[in-house]
Amino acid sequence: MNIPFDIIKGKGPVIFDPINTDAEVDQVREFDPEESVPYVGKALTILREEVNNEAAVLGFVGAPFTLASYVVEGGSSKHFSKIKRLAFSQPKVLHALLRKFTTSMAKYVQYQADNGAQAVQIFDSWATELSPVDFEEFSLPYLKQIVDTVKQTHPDLSLILYASGSGGLLERLALTGVDVVSLDWTVDMAEGRRRLGPDVAVQGNVDPGALFGSKDFITNRINDTVRKAGRWKHILNLGHGIKVGTPEENVAHFFEVAKAIRY
């Protein structure tokens, strides 16, 4: 997309020339996955053949606001002051950038689906830094546009939306039209299910830290989550990524318990 960056150990993504002006947004190219990341398509195709429908092959993309946060802030951020300054003082510039990411990510979802992904998860990791009213302006319409665009060409592709710390935005996440809302562990599963309503599937939401506990503790947390989620439309998962140093035998135990559950 003509945004030079690198992944620096201990820092994560670092954007060499953060974007702040109309002129800089004009230099951003829309993403062509076939040209830029053909290996993603090849990997998905190979994986789908090897998995042979014994498990679902998942794709993933970043959401427009989260991608914009990285390129405006110059990388990860604690306070998100730069993107909020842009949003609140020059909203037209940010909206122009968000539109490019939206078109690009819709195309990327379609590309992954065409090459073997059976469901795609959209990560809006930083959207929860926005107040509800700002989420409705700078994230929600763009997520909805991605969903609407993809559903036109891939109506049966399941789309999952994850935003960590999203307890204050749950009802708004459902408005995007995604098939599944992934809950983090700070939301009670029963409350999340009630707030999202019967039409939206849920994913999650065992605390990743629970995997540092005993096997009995892990089993109890899994069973509690499954009981609260109910008997339908639930993908059992952690409420966030697995933590460094998690004992591998506890991860294995999580899967064994999960696979043994019978309703």
Coordinates of C-alpha atoms in Angstrom, one line a residue:
M1 CA 0.0 0.0 0.0
N2 CA 3.1 2.2 -0.3
I3 CA 3.4 2.4 3.5
P4 CA 7.0 1.3 4.4
F5 CA 7.2 -0.6 7.7
D6 CA 9.1 -3.2 9.6
I7 CA 8.5 -5.6 12.5
I8 CA 11.0 -4.8 15.2
K9 CA 11.7 -7.3 18.0
G10 CA 10.2 -6.1 21.2
K11 CA 8.3 -3.2 19.5
G12 CA 6.1 -4.8 16.9
P13 CA 5.2 -3.0 13.7
V14 CA 7.1 0.3 13.1
I15 CA 5.9 2.7 10.4
F16 CA 8.8 4.7 9.0
D17 CA 6.7 7.6 7.7
P18 CA 3.5 8.1 9.8
I19 CA 0.6 9.5 7.8
N20 CA -1.0 12.8 8.9
T21 CA -2.0 14.8 5.8
D22 CA -4.2 14.7 2.7
A23 CA -1.1 14.5 0.5
E24 CA 0.3 11.5 2.5
V25 CA -3.1 9.7 2.2
D26 CA -3.0 10.3 -1.5
Q27 CA 0.2 8.4 -1.7
V28 CA -1.4 5.3 -0.2
R29 CA -2.2 2.7 -2.8
E30 CA -5.1 0.3 -2.5
F31 CA -4.0 -3.2 -1.6
D32 CA -3.8 -5.9 -4.3
P33 CA -3.3 -9.2 -2.5
E34 CA -2.6 -11.2 -5.6
E35 CA 0.3 -8.8 -6.4
S36 CA 1.6 -8.2 -2.9
V37 CA 1.0 -11.4 -0.9
P38 CA 0.5 -14.3 -3.4
Y39 CA 2.1 -16.6 -0.8
V40 CA -1.0 -16.1 1.5
G41 CA -3.2 -17.5 -1.2
K42 CA -0.8 -20.4 -1.9
A43 CA -0.6 -21.2 1.9
L44 CA -4.3 -21.2 2.2
T45 CA -4.8 -23.5 -0.8
I46 CA -2.2 -26.0 0.5
L47 CA -3.6 -25.9 4.0
R48 CA -7.1 -26.4 2.8
E49 CA -6.0 -29.5 0.8
E50 CA -4.1 -30.9 3.8
V51 CA -6.8 -30.3 6.3
N52 CA -9.3 -31.9 4.0
N53 CA -12.4 -30.5 5.8
E54 CA -11.5 -32.1 9.1
A55 CA -11.3 -28.6 10.6
A56 CA -12.1 -25.1 9.4
V57 CA -9.4 -23.1 7.7
L58 CA -9.5 -19.5 9.0
G59 CA -8.3 -16.3 7.4
F60 CA -7.8 -13.0 9.1
V61 CA -7.5 -9.3 8.3
G62 CA -7.0 -6.1 10.3
A63 CA -9.9 -3.6 10.5
P64 CA -9.6 -0.2 9.0
F65 CA -9.5 1.8 12.2
T66 CA -6.8 -0.5 13.7
L67 CA -4.7 -0.3 10.6
A68 CA -5.1 3.5 10.5
S69 CA -4.0 3.7 14.2
Y70 CA -0.7 2.0 13.4
V71 CA 0.1 4.1 10.4
V72 CA -0.9 7.4 12.1
E73 CA 0.8 6.6 15.4
G74 CA 3.9 5.1 13.7
G75 CA 3.4 1.8 15.5
S76 CA 1.8 0.5 18.7
S77 CA 0.6 3.2 21.1
K78 CA -0.5 3.5 24.7
H79 CA -2.6 6.7 24.4
F80 CA -3.6 7.0 20.8
S81 CA -3.2 10.7 21.0
K82 CA -2.0 11.1 17.4
I83 CA -4.9 9.4 15.7
K84 CA -7.4 11.1 18.0
R85 CA -5.9 14.4 17.2
L86 CA -6.3 13.6 13.5
A87 CA -9.9 12.3 14.0
F88 CA -11.0 15.3 16.0
S89 CA -9.1 18.1 14.2
Q90 CA -9.0 16.8 10.6
P91 CA -11.6 14.1 10.3
K92 CA -11.7 14.3 6.5
V93 CA -8.1 13.1 6.3
L94 CA -8.8 10.2 8.5
H95 CA -11.9 9.2 6.7
A96 CA -10.0 9.3 3.4
L97 CA -7.4 6.9 4.9
L98 CA -10.2 4.6 6.4
R99 CA -11.9 4.4 3.0
K100 CA -8.7 3.1 1.4
F101 CA -8.2 0.5 4.1
T102 CA -11.9 -0.6 3.8
T103 CA -11.7 -1.2 0.1
S104 CA -8.4 -3.0 0.5
M105 CA -9.5 -5.2 3.4
A106 CA -12.8 -6.2 1.7
K107 CA -10.7 -7.3 -1.3
Y108 CA -8.3 -9.2 1.0
V109 CA -11.2 -11.1 2.7
Q110 CA -12.5 -12.1 -0.7
Y111 CA -9.0 -13.1 -1.8
Q112 CA -8.6 -15.4 1.2
A113 CA -12.0 -16.9 0.7
D114 CA -11.2 -17.6 -2.9
N115 CA -8.1 -19.4 -1.9
G116 CA -9.5 -21.7 0.7
A117 CA -10.4 -19.7 3.9
Q118 CA -13.8 -21.0 5.2
A119 CA -14.2 -18.2 7.7
V120 CA -12.4 -14.9 8.2
Q121 CA -11.8 -13.1 11.4
I122 CA -11.6 -9.3 11.4
F123 CA -9.4 -7.8 14.2
D124 CA -10.3 -4.3 15.3
S125 CA -7.9 -4.4 18.2
W126 CA -7.8 -0.6 18.8
A127 CA -11.4 0.3 18.1
T128 CA -12.1 0.0 21.8
E129 CA -9.9 3.1 22.4
L130 CA -12.8 5.0 20.9
S131 CA -15.8 6.3 22.8
P132 CA -19.1 4.8 21.6
V133 CA -20.0 7.9 19.6
D134 CA -16.6 8.0 17.9
F135 CA -16.8 4.2 17.2
E136 CA -20.0 4.9 15.3
E137 CA -18.1 7.4 13.1
F138 CA -14.7 6.0 12.7
S139 CA -15.1 2.2 12.9
L140 CA -18.6 0.9 12.6
P141 CA -19.5 2.2 9.1
Y142 CA -16.3 0.8 7.7
L143 CA -16.7 -2.6 9.3
K144 CA -20.2 -2.7 7.9
Q145 CA -19.0 -1.8 4.5
I146 CA -16.5 -4.7 4.5
V147 CA -19.2 -7.1 5.6
D148 CA -21.7 -5.8 3.0
T149 CA -19.1 -6.0 0.2
V150 CA -18.0 -9.5 1.1
K151 CA -21.5 -10.8 1.5
Q152 CA -22.3 -9.7 -2.0
T153 CA -19.7 -12.1 -3.5
H154 CA -19.4 -14.7 -0.7
P155 CA -22.8 -14.9 1.0
D156 CA -22.0 -18.1 2.8
L157 CA -18.6 -17.0 4.2
S158 CA -18.7 -16.7 8.0
L159 CA -17.2 -13.4 9.2
I160 CA -16.0 -13.1 12.8
L161 CA -15.3 -9.7 14.5
Y162 CA -12.9 -9.4 17.5
A163 CA -12.1 -6.3 19.5
S164 CA -10.4 -6.7 22.8
G165 CA -11.9 -4.8 25.7
S166 CA -15.2 -4.4 23.8
G167 CA -17.6 -4.7 26.7
G168 CA -18.8 -1.2 26.2
L169 CA -19.4 -1.7 22.5
L170 CA -21.0 -5.1 22.2
E171 CA -24.3 -4.0 20.8
R172 CA -22.6 -1.8 18.3
L173 CA -20.3 -4.7 17.1
A174 CA -23.4 -6.7 16.3
L175 CA -24.6 -3.8 14.1
T176 CA -21.7 -4.5 11.6
G177 CA -23.6 -7.5 10.3
V178 CA -20.9 -10.1 11.1
D179 CA -21.9 -13.7 11.8
V180 CA -19.9 -14.1 15.0
V181 CA -18.8 -11.6 17.7
S182 CA -15.7 -12.8 19.6
L183 CA -15.8 -11.9 23.3
D184 CA -12.8 -11.2 25.4
W185 CA -12.6 -12.6 28.9
T186 CA -13.7 -9.4 30.6
V187 CA -17.2 -9.9 29.5
D188 CA -19.4 -12.5 31.3
M189 CA -20.4 -15.0 28.5
A190 CA -24.1 -15.1 29.7
E191 CA -24.3 -11.3 29.7
G192 CA -22.6 -11.0 26.3
R193 CA -25.0 -13.6 24.9
R194 CA -28.0 -11.7 26.3
R195 CA -26.7 -8.3 25.0
L196 CA -25.9 -9.5 21.5
G197 CA -29.3 -11.2 21.0
P198 CA -30.2 -14.6 19.4
D199 CA -29.1 -13.9 15.8
V200 CA -25.4 -13.5 16.5
A201 CA -23.1 -16.4 17.2
V202 CA -20.4 -15.9 19.9
Q203 CA -16.8 -16.9 20.2
G204 CA -14.7 -17.2 23.3
N205 CA -14.1 -16.4 26.0
V206 CA -11.9 -18.3 28.5
D207 CA -9.3 -16.1 30.1
P208 CA -5.9 -17.0 28.6
G209 CA -4.4 -16.7 32.1
A210 CA -6.6 -19.6 33.1
L211 CA -4.2 -21.9 31.3
F212 CA -1.6 -21.2 34.0
G213 CA -4.0 -22.9 36.5
S214 CA -4.4 -26.6 37.3
K215 CA -6.1 -28.9 34.9
D216 CA -9.2 -29.1 37.1
F217 CA -9.3 -25.3 37.2
I218 CA -9.1 -25.2 33.4
T219 CA -11.8 -27.8 33.0
N220 CA -14.1 -25.8 35.3
R221 CA -13.6 -22.6 33.4
I222 CA -14.3 -24.3 30.1
N223 CA -17.5 -25.9 31.4
D224 CA -18.6 -22.6 32.9
T225 CA -18.1 -20.8 29.6
V226 CA -20.0 -23.4 27.6
R227 CA -22.8 -23.5 30.1
K228 CA -23.3 -19.8 29.9
A229 CA -23.0 -19.7 26.1
G230 CA -25.9 -22.2 25.7
R231 CA -26.4 -25.0 23.3
W232 CA -26.2 -23.2 20.0
K233 CA -24.0 -20.7 18.0
H234 CA -20.9 -20.8 20.2
I235 CA -17.3 -21.3 19.1
L236 CA -15.3 -22.2 22.3
N237 CA -12.0 -20.3 22.4
L238 CA -9.8 -18.2 24.6
G239 CA -10.8 -14.6 25.1
H240 CA -7.5 -13.4 23.6
G241 CA -4.3 -14.7 22.2
I242 CA -2.3 -17.3 24.2
K243 CA 0.2 -15.9 26.6
V244 CA 4.0 -16.4 26.4
G245 CA 5.1 -19.2 28.8
T246 CA 1.7 -21.0 28.9
P247 CA 2.4 -24.7 29.7
E248 CA 1.9 -26.7 26.5
E249 CA 0.3 -29.6 28.4
N250 CA -2.3 -27.2 29.6
V251 CA -3.1 -26.1 26.1
A252 CA -3.4 -29.7 25.1
H253 CA -5.8 -30.2 28.0
F254 CA -7.9 -27.3 26.8
F255 CA -8.4 -29.0 23.5
E256 CA -9.0 -32.5 25.0
V257 CA -11.8 -31.1 27.3
A258 CA -13.3 -29.0 24.5
K259 CA -13.5 -32.0 22.1
A260 CA -15.0 -34.2 24.7
I261 CA -17.9 -31.9 25.5
R262 CA -21.3 -33.3 24.6
Y263 CA -24.5 -31.3 24.8

